[in-house]
mmCIF file of C-alpha atoms in Angstrom:
data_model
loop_
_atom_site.group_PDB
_atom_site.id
_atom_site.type_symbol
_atom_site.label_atom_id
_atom_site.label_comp_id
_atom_site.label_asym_id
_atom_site.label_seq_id
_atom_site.Cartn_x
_atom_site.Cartn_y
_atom_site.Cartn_z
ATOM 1 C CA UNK A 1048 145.253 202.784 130.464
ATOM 2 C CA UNK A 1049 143.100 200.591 132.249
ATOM 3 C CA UNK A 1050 143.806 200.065 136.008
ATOM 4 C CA UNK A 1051 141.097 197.423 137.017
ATOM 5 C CA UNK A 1052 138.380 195.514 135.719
ATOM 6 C CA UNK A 1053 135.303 194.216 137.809
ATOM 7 C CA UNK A 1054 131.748 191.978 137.127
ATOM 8 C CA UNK A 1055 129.594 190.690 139.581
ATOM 9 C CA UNK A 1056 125.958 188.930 138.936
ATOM 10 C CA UNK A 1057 123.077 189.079 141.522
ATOM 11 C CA UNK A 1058 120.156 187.250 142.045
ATOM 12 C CA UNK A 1059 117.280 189.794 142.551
ATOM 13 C CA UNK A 1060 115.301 187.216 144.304
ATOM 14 C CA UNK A 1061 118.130 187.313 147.243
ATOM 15 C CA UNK A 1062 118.225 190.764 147.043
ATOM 16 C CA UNK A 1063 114.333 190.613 147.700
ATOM 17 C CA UNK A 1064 114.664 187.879 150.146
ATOM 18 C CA UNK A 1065 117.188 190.538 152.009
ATOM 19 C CA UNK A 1066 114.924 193.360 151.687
ATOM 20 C CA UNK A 1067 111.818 191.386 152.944
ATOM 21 C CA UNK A 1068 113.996 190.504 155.929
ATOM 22 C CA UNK A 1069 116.138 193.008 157.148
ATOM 23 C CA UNK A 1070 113.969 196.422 155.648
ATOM 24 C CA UNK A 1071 116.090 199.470 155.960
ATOM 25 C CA UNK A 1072 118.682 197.722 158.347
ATOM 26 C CA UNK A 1073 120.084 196.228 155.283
ATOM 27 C CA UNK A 1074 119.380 199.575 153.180
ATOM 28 C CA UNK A 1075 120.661 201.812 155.369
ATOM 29 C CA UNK A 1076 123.995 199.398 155.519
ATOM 30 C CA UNK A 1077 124.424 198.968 152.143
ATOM 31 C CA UNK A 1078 123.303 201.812 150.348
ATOM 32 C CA UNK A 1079 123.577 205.818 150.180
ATOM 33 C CA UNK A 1080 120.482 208.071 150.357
ATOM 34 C CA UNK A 1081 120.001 208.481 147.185
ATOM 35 C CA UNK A 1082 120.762 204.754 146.065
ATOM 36 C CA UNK A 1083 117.480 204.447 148.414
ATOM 37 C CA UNK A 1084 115.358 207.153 146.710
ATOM 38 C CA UNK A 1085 116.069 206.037 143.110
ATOM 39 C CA UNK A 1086 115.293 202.827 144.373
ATOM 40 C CA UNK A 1087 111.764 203.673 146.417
ATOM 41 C CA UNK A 1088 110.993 205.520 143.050
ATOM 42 C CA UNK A 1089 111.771 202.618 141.107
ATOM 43 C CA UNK A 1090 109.429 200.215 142.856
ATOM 44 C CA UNK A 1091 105.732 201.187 141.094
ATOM 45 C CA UNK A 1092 107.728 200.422 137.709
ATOM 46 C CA UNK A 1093 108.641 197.533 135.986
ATOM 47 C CA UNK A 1094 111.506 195.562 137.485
ATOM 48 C CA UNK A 1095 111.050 197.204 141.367
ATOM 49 C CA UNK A 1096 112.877 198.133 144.198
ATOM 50 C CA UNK A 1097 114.616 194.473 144.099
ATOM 51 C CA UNK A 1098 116.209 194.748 140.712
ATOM 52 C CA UNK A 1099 117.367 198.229 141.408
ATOM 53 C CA UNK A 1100 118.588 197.449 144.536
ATOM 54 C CA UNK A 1101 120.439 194.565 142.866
ATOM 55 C CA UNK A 1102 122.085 196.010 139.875
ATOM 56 C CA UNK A 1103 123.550 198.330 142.434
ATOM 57 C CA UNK A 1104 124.907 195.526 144.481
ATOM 58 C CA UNK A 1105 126.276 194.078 141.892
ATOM 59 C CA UNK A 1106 128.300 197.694 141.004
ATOM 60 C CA UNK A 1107 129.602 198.162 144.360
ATOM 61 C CA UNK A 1108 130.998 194.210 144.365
ATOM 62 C CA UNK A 1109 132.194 194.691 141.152
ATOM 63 C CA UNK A 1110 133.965 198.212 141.740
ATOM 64 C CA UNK A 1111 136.005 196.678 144.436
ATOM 65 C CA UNK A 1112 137.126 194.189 142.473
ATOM 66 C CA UNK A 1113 138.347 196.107 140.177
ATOM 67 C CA UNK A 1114 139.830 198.143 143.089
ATOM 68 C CA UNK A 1115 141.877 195.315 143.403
ATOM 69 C CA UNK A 1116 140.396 194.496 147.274
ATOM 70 C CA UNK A 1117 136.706 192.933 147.125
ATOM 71 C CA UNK A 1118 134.957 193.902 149.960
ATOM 72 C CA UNK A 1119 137.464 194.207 152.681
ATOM 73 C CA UNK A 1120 141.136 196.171 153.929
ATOM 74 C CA UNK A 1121 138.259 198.839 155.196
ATOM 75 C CA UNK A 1122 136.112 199.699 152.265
ATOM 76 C CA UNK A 1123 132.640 200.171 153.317
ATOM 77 C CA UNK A 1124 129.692 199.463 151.111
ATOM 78 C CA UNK A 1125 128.735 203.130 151.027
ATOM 79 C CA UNK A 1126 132.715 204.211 150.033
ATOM 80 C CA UNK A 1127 131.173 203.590 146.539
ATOM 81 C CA UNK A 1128 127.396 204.484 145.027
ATOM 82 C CA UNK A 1129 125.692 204.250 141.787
ATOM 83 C CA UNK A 1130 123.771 207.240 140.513
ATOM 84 C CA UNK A 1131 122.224 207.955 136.913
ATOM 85 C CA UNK A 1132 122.984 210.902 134.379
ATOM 86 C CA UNK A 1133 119.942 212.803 132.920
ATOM 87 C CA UNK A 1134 120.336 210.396 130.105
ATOM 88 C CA UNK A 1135 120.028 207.472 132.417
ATOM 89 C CA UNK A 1136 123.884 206.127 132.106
ATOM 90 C CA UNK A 1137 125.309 204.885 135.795
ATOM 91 C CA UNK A 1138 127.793 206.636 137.070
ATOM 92 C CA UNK A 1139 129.961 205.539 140.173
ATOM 93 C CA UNK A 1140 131.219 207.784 142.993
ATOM 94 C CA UNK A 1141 133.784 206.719 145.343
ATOM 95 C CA UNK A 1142 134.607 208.278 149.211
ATOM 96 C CA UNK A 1143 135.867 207.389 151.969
ATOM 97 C CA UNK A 1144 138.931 204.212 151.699
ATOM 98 C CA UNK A 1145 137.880 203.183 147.648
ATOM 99 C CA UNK A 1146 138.588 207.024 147.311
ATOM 100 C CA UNK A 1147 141.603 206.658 148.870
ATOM 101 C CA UNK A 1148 142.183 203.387 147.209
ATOM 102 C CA UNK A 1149 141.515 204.981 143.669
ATOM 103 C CA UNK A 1150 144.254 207.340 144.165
ATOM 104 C CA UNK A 1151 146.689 204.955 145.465
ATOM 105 C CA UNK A 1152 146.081 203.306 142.238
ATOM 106 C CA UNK A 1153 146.548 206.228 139.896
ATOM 107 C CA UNK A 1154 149.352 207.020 138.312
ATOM 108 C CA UNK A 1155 151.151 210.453 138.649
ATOM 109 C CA UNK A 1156 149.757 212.849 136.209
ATOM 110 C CA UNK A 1157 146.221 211.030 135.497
ATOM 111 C CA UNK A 1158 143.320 210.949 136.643
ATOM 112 C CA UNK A 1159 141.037 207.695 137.049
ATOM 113 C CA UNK A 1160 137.219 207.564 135.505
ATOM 114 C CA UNK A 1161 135.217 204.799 136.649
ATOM 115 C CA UNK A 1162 132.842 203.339 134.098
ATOM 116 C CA UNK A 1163 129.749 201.426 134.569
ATOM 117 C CA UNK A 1164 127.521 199.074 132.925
ATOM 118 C CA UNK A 1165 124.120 197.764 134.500
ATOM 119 C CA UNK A 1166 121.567 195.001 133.178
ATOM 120 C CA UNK A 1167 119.087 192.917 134.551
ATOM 121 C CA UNK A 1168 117.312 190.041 133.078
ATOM 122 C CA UNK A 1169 114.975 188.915 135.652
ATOM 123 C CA UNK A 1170 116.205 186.892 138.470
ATOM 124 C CA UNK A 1171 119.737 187.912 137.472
ATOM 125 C CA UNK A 1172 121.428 191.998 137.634
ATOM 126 C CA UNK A 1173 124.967 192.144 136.090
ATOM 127 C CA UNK A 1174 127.707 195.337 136.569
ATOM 128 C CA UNK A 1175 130.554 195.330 134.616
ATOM 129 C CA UNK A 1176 133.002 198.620 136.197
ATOM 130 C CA UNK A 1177 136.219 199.402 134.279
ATOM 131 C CA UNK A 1178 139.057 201.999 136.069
ATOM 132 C CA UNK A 1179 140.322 203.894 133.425
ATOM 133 C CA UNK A 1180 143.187 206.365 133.947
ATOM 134 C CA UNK A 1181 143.784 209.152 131.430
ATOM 135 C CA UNK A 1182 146.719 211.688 131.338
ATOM 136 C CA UNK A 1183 146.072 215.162 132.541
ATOM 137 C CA UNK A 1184 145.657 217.922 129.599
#
């Protein structure tokens, strides 16, 4: 069953416009560790630090919307992060309150998956997260 549904669309340009001002105040606010080392790695390849930086934004708004909260009753921008599998797919992690929040949300005898889809078509990164909640074996 599906338990929330979430998009948001970014505008690397801000994101770079953020980055250019703020440096690692706004990275270290906004983003785990290792959102920041994919993201350093990502910057001597096509698309950058900016785009990478914004597809990620764009998961984390749209994971609390399908959380059913947006960015606010406590959830803090790192509560959720956005790492790869070997085969490249993004994966989200939640801690902290959406961890909390995710359970809340779960029905008795299931457990939630979190799925995530990133794109980016220069100026613009797009997430799309869907909470999915399958019964326990």
């Amino acid at each position: 069953m599906i338990l929330g549904i979430g998009t948001d669309l970014a505008n690397i340009e801000r994101i770079q416009g953020v980055i250019d001002k703020f440096g690692d105040r706004f990275r270290d606010r906004v983003f785990t560790e290792r959102e920041q080392r994919k993201a350093a790695h990502r910057d001597k390849v096509e698309g950058g630090e900016a785009s990478t930086y914004a597809k990620r934004w764009a998961a984390k708004e749209a994971c609390s919307k399908a959380l059913g909260t947006g960015l606010r009753m406590g959830i803090s921008w790192k509560d959720m992060a956005v790492t790869n599998l070997h085969t490249g797919q993004p994966v989200m992690a939640v801690t902290g309150w959406a961890a909390e929040r995710l359970a809340q949300m779960t029905p008795e005898g299931h457990e939630a998956t979190i799925h995530v889809s990133l794109t980016d078509d220069h100026p613009w990164a797009q997430a799309f997260v869907v909470i999915e909640a399958r019964p326990r074996d």
